[in-house]
Every structure is written in C-alpha cells, then in structure tokens.
Amino acid sequence: MAVMKDVRRIAWSIYWKLVLLSAICGFVAGAAFGFVLGVAGGIAGIPRETMTPFLQWGGAISGLIASFFVFNFILARTIGKSIGGRQLELAVAGSLREGH
C-alpha cells in the first residue's frame, strides 16, 4: 500500500493541472453559455432581470461540466506516465473485463 510521501508528486501533478485548467475552461464555458443565452434572450426581448438567474446557474453548471471533462482528460493523460520515479496505474478486475 502506498503512503502519502510516495504519491505526493503524482497528486501534485494532477492537482495543479486540474486547478489551472478547470479555472480556465470553467470560465470560458460559463462565459460562452452566458454570451449565447444573453444574445438569444436579448433578441427574443426577454428582460435582463428575468434572464440573470438562468445565466448565473447555467454558467456555473457549464463550468462544472467543463471541469469534469478537464479532470477526466488530465487523469487519462497521467495514468501510466512516470512522475518522479512513480507511476499511476489503473487496474481492472478480471470479472469486470469479461462483462460479469
């Protein structure tokens, strides 16, 4: 079993990339959602006060979704890569591979 000292470099490698890319992608996804919905609502003549909660919640949710995909991407790229002499591996049980 691994101890914290053994996995610290791998954890740090995943963490800093996740925080940085999640912030960037979350901001971009939220801004894109807000822009598209804001323009569509403006063209449709929907009052800004009515759209504000939808823009806020929709932007936040799209940012969380983008962050999940960023995490998935970073984790997939980290598995099997050597970091500081250590390697993160994904083990799949035999019964799961066979569809049981």
Tab-separated table of N, CA and C in Angstrom:
chain	number	residue	atom	x	y	z
A	1	MET	N	0.844	-1.178	0.000
A	1	MET	CA	0.000	0.000	0.000
A	1	MET	C	0.892	1.244	0.000
A	2	ALA	N	0.515	2.212	-0.787
A	2	ALA	CA	1.288	3.449	-0.913
A	2	ALA	C	0.980	4.390	0.245
A	3	VAL	N	1.981	5.154	0.629
A	3	VAL	CA	1.796	6.175	1.658
A	3	VAL	C	1.824	7.545	0.988
A	4	MET	N	1.427	8.575	1.733
A	4	MET	CA	1.333	9.913	1.151
A	4	MET	C	2.637	10.379	0.530
A	5	LYS	N	3.733	10.092	1.159
A	5	LYS	CA	5.020	10.533	0.634
A	5	LYS	C	5.286	9.931	-0.751
A	6	ASP	N	4.839	8.704	-0.968
A	6	ASP	CA	5.056	8.025	-2.245
A	6	ASP	C	4.243	8.631	-3.384
A	7	VAL	N	3.077	9.135	-3.084
A	7	VAL	CA	2.190	9.614	-4.153
A	7	VAL	C	2.117	11.132	-4.244
A	8	ARG	N	2.869	11.834	-3.440
A	8	ARG	CA	2.786	13.296	-3.393
A	8	ARG	C	3.060	13.942	-4.754
A	9	ARG	N	4.083	13.492	-5.460
A	9	ARG	CA	4.397	14.101	-6.766
A	9	ARG	C	3.294	13.863	-7.782
A	10	ILE	N	2.751	12.673	-7.776
A	10	ILE	CA	1.664	12.378	-8.715
A	10	ILE	C	0.439	13.216	-8.359
A	11	ALA	N	0.116	13.286	-7.066
A	11	ALA	CA	-1.036	14.073	-6.630
A	11	ALA	C	-0.851	15.545	-6.979
A	12	TRP	N	0.349	16.078	-6.754
A	12	TRP	CA	0.615	17.474	-7.073
A	12	TRP	C	0.524	17.712	-8.574
A	13	SER	N	1.033	16.781	-9.369
A	13	SER	CA	0.974	16.902	-10.817
A	13	SER	C	-0.475	16.972	-11.303
A	14	ILE	N	-1.317	16.126	-10.766
A	14	ILE	CA	-2.735	16.135	-11.146
A	14	ILE	C	-3.414	17.391	-10.624
A	15	TYR	N	-3.138	17.749	-9.383
A	15	TYR	CA	-3.831	18.857	-8.727
A	15	TYR	C	-3.589	20.204	-9.416
A	16	TRP	N	-2.323	20.568	-9.654
A	16	TRP	CA	-2.075	21.896	-10.208
A	16	TRP	C	-2.613	22.023	-11.627
A	17	LYS	N	-2.518	20.935	-12.399
A	17	LYS	CA	-3.078	20.976	-13.755
A	17	LYS	C	-4.591	21.095	-13.703
A	18	LEU	N	-5.206	20.351	-12.775
A	18	LEU	CA	-6.659	20.386	-12.641
A	18	LEU	C	-7.149	21.769	-12.239
A	19	VAL	N	-6.518	22.368	-11.249
A	19	VAL	CA	-6.948	23.692	-10.787
A	19	VAL	C	-6.795	24.732	-11.901
A	20	LEU	N	-5.651	24.745	-12.544
A	20	LEU	CA	-5.392	25.731	-13.583
A	20	LEU	C	-6.329	25.557	-14.777
A	21	LEU	N	-6.392	24.345	-15.306
A	21	LEU	CA	-7.227	24.125	-16.489
A	21	LEU	C	-8.715	24.200	-16.178
A	22	SER	N	-9.128	23.789	-14.980
A	22	SER	CA	-10.537	23.906	-14.602
A	22	SER	C	-10.957	25.363	-14.507
A	23	ALA	N	-10.095	26.188	-13.942
A	23	ALA	CA	-10.421	27.607	-13.845
A	23	ALA	C	-10.552	28.224	-15.233
A	24	ILE	N	-9.624	27.909	-16.109
A	24	ILE	CA	-9.656	28.476	-17.457
A	24	ILE	C	-10.863	27.950	-18.239
A	25	CYS	N	-11.022	26.627	-18.270
A	25	CYS	CA	-12.120	26.041	-19.044
A	25	CYS	C	-13.480	26.353	-18.434
A	26	GLY	N	-13.556	26.386	-17.104
A	26	GLY	CA	-14.809	26.741	-16.449
A	26	GLY	C	-15.217	28.168	-16.771
A	27	PHE	N	-14.241	29.081	-16.754
A	27	PHE	CA	-14.521	30.469	-17.100
A	27	PHE	C	-14.980	30.589	-18.547
A	28	VAL	N	-14.273	29.933	-19.445
A	28	VAL	CA	-14.618	30.007	-20.865
A	28	VAL	C	-16.000	29.395	-21.125
A	29	ALA	N	-16.277	28.233	-20.510
A	29	ALA	CA	-17.582	27.588	-20.709
A	29	ALA	C	-18.712	28.445	-20.142
A	30	GLY	N	-18.496	29.006	-18.955
A	30	GLY	CA	-19.513	29.868	-18.358
A	30	GLY	C	-19.738	31.131	-19.166
A	31	ALA	N	-18.654	31.734	-19.647
A	31	ALA	CA	-18.769	32.941	-20.456
A	31	ALA	C	-19.469	32.652	-21.786
A	32	ALA	N	-19.123	31.536	-22.404
A	32	ALA	CA	-19.760	31.167	-23.679
A	32	ALA	C	-21.252	30.921	-23.478
A	33	PHE	N	-21.593	30.202	-22.403
A	33	PHE	CA	-23.009	29.950	-22.118
A	33	PHE	C	-23.743	31.264	-21.893
A	34	GLY	N	-23.164	32.134	-21.074
A	34	GLY	CA	-23.789	33.415	-20.789
A	34	GLY	C	-23.933	34.284	-22.024
A	35	PHE	N	-22.927	34.273	-22.864
A	35	PHE	CA	-22.981	35.073	-24.085
A	35	PHE	C	-24.084	34.578	-25.020
A	36	VAL	N	-24.095	33.274	-25.276
A	36	VAL	CA	-25.085	32.712	-26.206
A	36	VAL	C	-26.496	32.919	-25.676
A	37	LEU	N	-26.723	32.585	-24.397
A	37	LEU	CA	-28.067	32.739	-23.834
A	37	LEU	C	-28.443	34.217	-23.715
A	38	GLY	N	-27.474	35.071	-23.388
A	38	GLY	CA	-27.751	36.504	-23.290
A	38	GLY	C	-28.131	37.107	-24.628
A	39	VAL	N	-27.399	36.734	-25.665
A	39	VAL	CA	-27.720	37.246	-27.008
A	39	VAL	C	-29.078	36.715	-27.463
A	40	ALA	N	-29.314	35.425	-27.251
A	40	ALA	CA	-30.600	34.844	-27.662
A	40	ALA	C	-31.758	35.484	-26.892
A	41	GLY	N	-31.549	35.689	-25.601
A	41	GLY	CA	-32.597	36.333	-24.802
A	41	GLY	C	-32.803	37.781	-25.192
A	42	GLY	N	-31.721	38.471	-25.530
A	42	GLY	CA	-31.842	39.857	-25.980
A	42	GLY	C	-32.594	39.971	-27.290
A	43	ILE	N	-32.315	39.045	-28.194
A	43	ILE	CA	-33.015	39.040	-29.490
A	43	ILE	C	-34.485	38.714	-29.286
A	44	ALA	N	-34.765	37.796	-28.344
A	44	ALA	CA	-36.151	37.404	-28.064
A	44	ALA	C	-36.887	38.459	-27.252
A	45	GLY	N	-36.162	39.447	-26.711
A	45	GLY	CA	-36.801	40.516	-25.949
A	45	GLY	C	-37.093	40.160	-24.498
A	46	ILE	N	-36.398	39.186	-23.962
A	46	ILE	CA	-36.593	38.784	-22.566
A	46	ILE	C	-35.885	39.799	-21.675
A	47	PRO	N	-36.556	40.302	-20.649
A	47	PRO	CA	-35.915	41.281	-19.757
A	47	PRO	C	-34.680	40.695	-19.068
A	48	ARG	N	-33.692	41.545	-18.863
A	48	ARG	CA	-32.421	41.116	-18.259
A	48	ARG	C	-32.619	40.552	-16.856
A	49	GLU	N	-33.514	41.140	-16.084
A	49	GLU	CA	-33.774	40.674	-14.721
A	49	GLU	C	-34.321	39.247	-14.706
A	50	THR	N	-35.064	38.888	-15.721
A	50	THR	CA	-35.618	37.535	-15.824
A	50	THR	C	-34.529	36.536	-16.187
A	51	MET	N	-33.596	36.947	-17.033
A	51	MET	CA	-32.564	36.027	-17.508
A	51	MET	C	-31.408	35.847	-16.540
A	52	THR	N	-31.174	36.799	-15.650
A	52	THR	CA	-29.999	36.771	-14.781
A	52	THR	C	-29.828	35.464	-14.010
A	53	PRO	N	-30.869	34.939	-13.320
A	53	PRO	CA	-30.656	33.665	-12.595
A	53	PRO	C	-30.310	32.503	-13.527
A	54	PHE	N	-30.911	32.469	-14.704
A	54	PHE	CA	-30.617	31.398	-15.663
A	54	PHE	C	-29.181	31.507	-16.174
A	55	LEU	N	-28.741	32.730	-16.391
A	55	LEU	CA	-27.367	32.948	-16.842
A	55	LEU	C	-26.373	32.525	-15.759
A	56	GLN	N	-26.650	32.871	-14.515
A	56	GLN	CA	-25.747	32.526	-13.421
A	56	GLN	C	-25.687	31.021	-13.197
A	57	TRP	N	-26.837	30.401	-13.047
A	57	TRP	CA	-26.860	28.953	-12.796
A	57	TRP	C	-26.374	28.161	-14.002
A	58	GLY	N	-26.781	28.560	-15.183
A	58	GLY	CA	-26.333	27.869	-16.396
A	58	GLY	C	-24.836	27.993	-16.598
A	59	GLY	N	-24.293	29.168	-16.328
A	59	GLY	CA	-22.853	29.362	-16.434
A	59	GLY	C	-22.096	28.524	-15.421
A	60	ALA	N	-22.621	28.462	-14.193
A	60	ALA	CA	-21.977	27.657	-13.152
A	60	ALA	C	-22.018	26.169	-13.488
A	61	ILE	N	-23.142	25.708	-13.946
A	61	ILE	CA	-23.277	24.287	-14.295
A	61	ILE	C	-22.397	23.935	-15.496
A	62	SER	N	-22.362	24.791	-16.503
A	62	SER	CA	-21.496	24.505	-17.659
A	62	SER	C	-20.025	24.541	-17.247
A	63	GLY	N	-19.669	25.396	-16.296
A	63	GLY	CA	-18.307	25.417	-15.775
A	63	GLY	C	-17.960	24.131	-15.035
A	64	LEU	N	-18.896	23.600	-14.248
A	64	LEU	CA	-18.665	22.327	-13.554
A	64	LEU	C	-18.526	21.166	-14.532
A	65	ILE	N	-19.339	21.175	-15.559
A	65	ILE	CA	-19.249	20.121	-16.581
A	65	ILE	C	-17.899	20.197	-17.293
A	66	ALA	N	-17.477	21.394	-17.638
A	66	ALA	CA	-16.174	21.567	-18.281
A	66	ALA	C	-15.053	21.103	-17.350
A	67	SER	N	-15.167	21.404	-16.061
A	67	SER	CA	-14.160	20.974	-15.087
A	67	SER	C	-14.083	19.459	-14.992
A	68	PHE	N	-15.231	18.788	-15.063
A	68	PHE	CA	-15.231	17.324	-15.027
A	68	PHE	C	-14.487	16.758	-16.230
A	69	PHE	N	-14.739	17.313	-17.411
A	69	PHE	CA	-14.055	16.815	-18.602
A	69	PHE	C	-12.556	17.110	-18.553
A	70	VAL	N	-12.185	18.242	-17.976
A	70	VAL	CA	-10.770	18.560	-17.791
A	70	VAL	C	-10.130	17.542	-16.851
A	71	PHE	N	-10.817	17.226	-15.741
A	71	PHE	CA	-10.304	16.241	-14.794
A	71	PHE	C	-10.136	14.883	-15.470
A	72	ASN	N	-11.114	14.479	-16.254
A	72	ASN	CA	-11.057	13.208	-16.968
A	72	ASN	C	-9.865	13.193	-17.930
A	73	PHE	N	-9.649	14.284	-18.649
A	73	PHE	CA	-8.545	14.390	-19.585
A	73	PHE	C	-7.199	14.300	-18.868
A	74	ILE	N	-7.060	15.051	-17.784
A	74	ILE	CA	-5.797	15.057	-17.035
A	74	ILE	C	-5.521	13.694	-16.425
A	75	LEU	N	-6.533	13.073	-15.846
A	75	LEU	CA	-6.348	11.752	-15.243
A	75	LEU	C	-5.963	10.721	-16.303
A	76	ALA	N	-6.607	10.757	-17.451
A	76	ALA	CA	-6.285	9.816	-18.523
A	76	ALA	C	-4.848	9.998	-19.015
A	77	ARG	N	-4.381	11.243	-19.059
A	77	ARG	CA	-3.007	11.501	-19.502
A	77	ARG	C	-1.983	11.144	-18.432
A	78	THR	N	-2.386	11.140	-17.157
A	78	THR	CA	-1.467	10.859	-16.059
A	78	THR	C	-1.290	9.362	-15.833
A	79	ILE	N	-2.333	8.582	-16.086
A	79	ILE	CA	-2.258	7.141	-15.863
A	79	ILE	C	-1.201	6.547	-16.783
A	80	GLY	N	-0.240	5.865	-16.178
A	80	GLY	CA	0.822	5.212	-16.925
A	80	GLY	C	2.051	6.076	-17.167
A	81	LYS	N	1.974	7.358	-16.861
A	81	LYS	CA	3.112	8.259	-17.064
A	81	LYS	C	4.009	8.245	-15.819
A	82	SER	N	5.296	8.216	-16.022
A	82	SER	CA	6.239	8.216	-14.910
A	82	SER	C	6.445	9.644	-14.410
A	83	ILE	N	6.197	9.855	-13.117
A	83	ILE	CA	6.364	11.164	-12.483
A	83	ILE	C	7.203	10.962	-11.239
A	84	GLY	N	8.415	11.479	-11.244
A	84	GLY	CA	9.295	11.359	-10.090
A	84	GLY	C	9.621	9.920	-9.717
A	85	GLY	N	9.729	9.077	-10.704
A	85	GLY	CA	10.048	7.678	-10.444
A	85	GLY	C	8.844	6.847	-10.014
A	86	ARG	N	7.682	7.441	-9.966
A	86	ARG	CA	6.442	6.733	-9.600
A	86	ARG	C	5.503	6.747	-10.791
A	87	GLN	N	4.533	5.846	-10.744
A	87	GLN	CA	3.603	5.743	-11.863
A	87	GLN	C	2.221	5.414	-11.335
A	88	LEU	N	1.205	6.102	-11.851
A	88	LEU	CA	-0.180	5.827	-11.509
A	88	LEU	C	-0.703	4.796	-12.497
A	89	GLU	N	-1.257	3.692	-11.966
A	89	GLU	CA	-1.766	2.631	-12.835
A	89	GLU	C	-3.243	2.399	-12.572
A	90	LEU	N	-3.926	1.953	-13.593
A	90	LEU	CA	-5.340	1.618	-13.489
A	90	LEU	C	-5.463	0.114	-13.591
A	91	ALA	N	-5.974	-0.505	-12.553
A	91	ALA	CA	-6.147	-1.959	-12.535
A	91	ALA	C	-7.625	-2.280	-12.701
A	92	VAL	N	-7.931	-3.190	-13.602
A	92	VAL	CA	-9.296	-3.606	-13.838
A	92	VAL	C	-9.409	-5.065	-13.453
A	93	ALA	N	-10.391	-5.374	-12.604
A	93	ALA	CA	-10.589	-6.759	-12.164
A	93	ALA	C	-10.988	-7.633	-13.345
A	94	GLY	N	-10.576	-8.888	-13.321
A	94	GLY	CA	-10.857	-9.808	-14.414
A	94	GLY	C	-12.344	-9.998	-14.681
A	95	SER	N	-13.158	-10.052	-13.640
A	95	SER	CA	-14.583	-10.267	-13.845
A	95	SER	C	-15.238	-9.060	-14.485
A	96	LEU	N	-14.716	-7.874	-14.261
A	96	LEU	CA	-15.278	-6.688	-14.894
A	96	LEU	C	-14.947	-6.646	-16.377
A	97	ARG	N	-13.780	-7.106	-16.729
A	97	ARG	CA	-13.359	-7.124	-18.127
A	97	ARG	C	-14.188	-8.104	-18.940
A	98	GLU	N	-14.610	-9.182	-18.325
A	98	GLU	CA	-15.360	-10.207	-19.032
A	98	GLU	C	-16.849	-9.891	-19.098
A	99	GLY	N	-17.277	-8.787	-18.464
A	99	GLY	CA	-18.681	-8.389	-18.527
A	99	GLY	C	-19.546	-9.033	-17.481
A	100	HIS	N	-18.991	-9.556	-16.411
A	100	HIS	CA	-19.806	-10.168	-15.343
A	100	HIS	C	-20.175	-9.167	-14.307
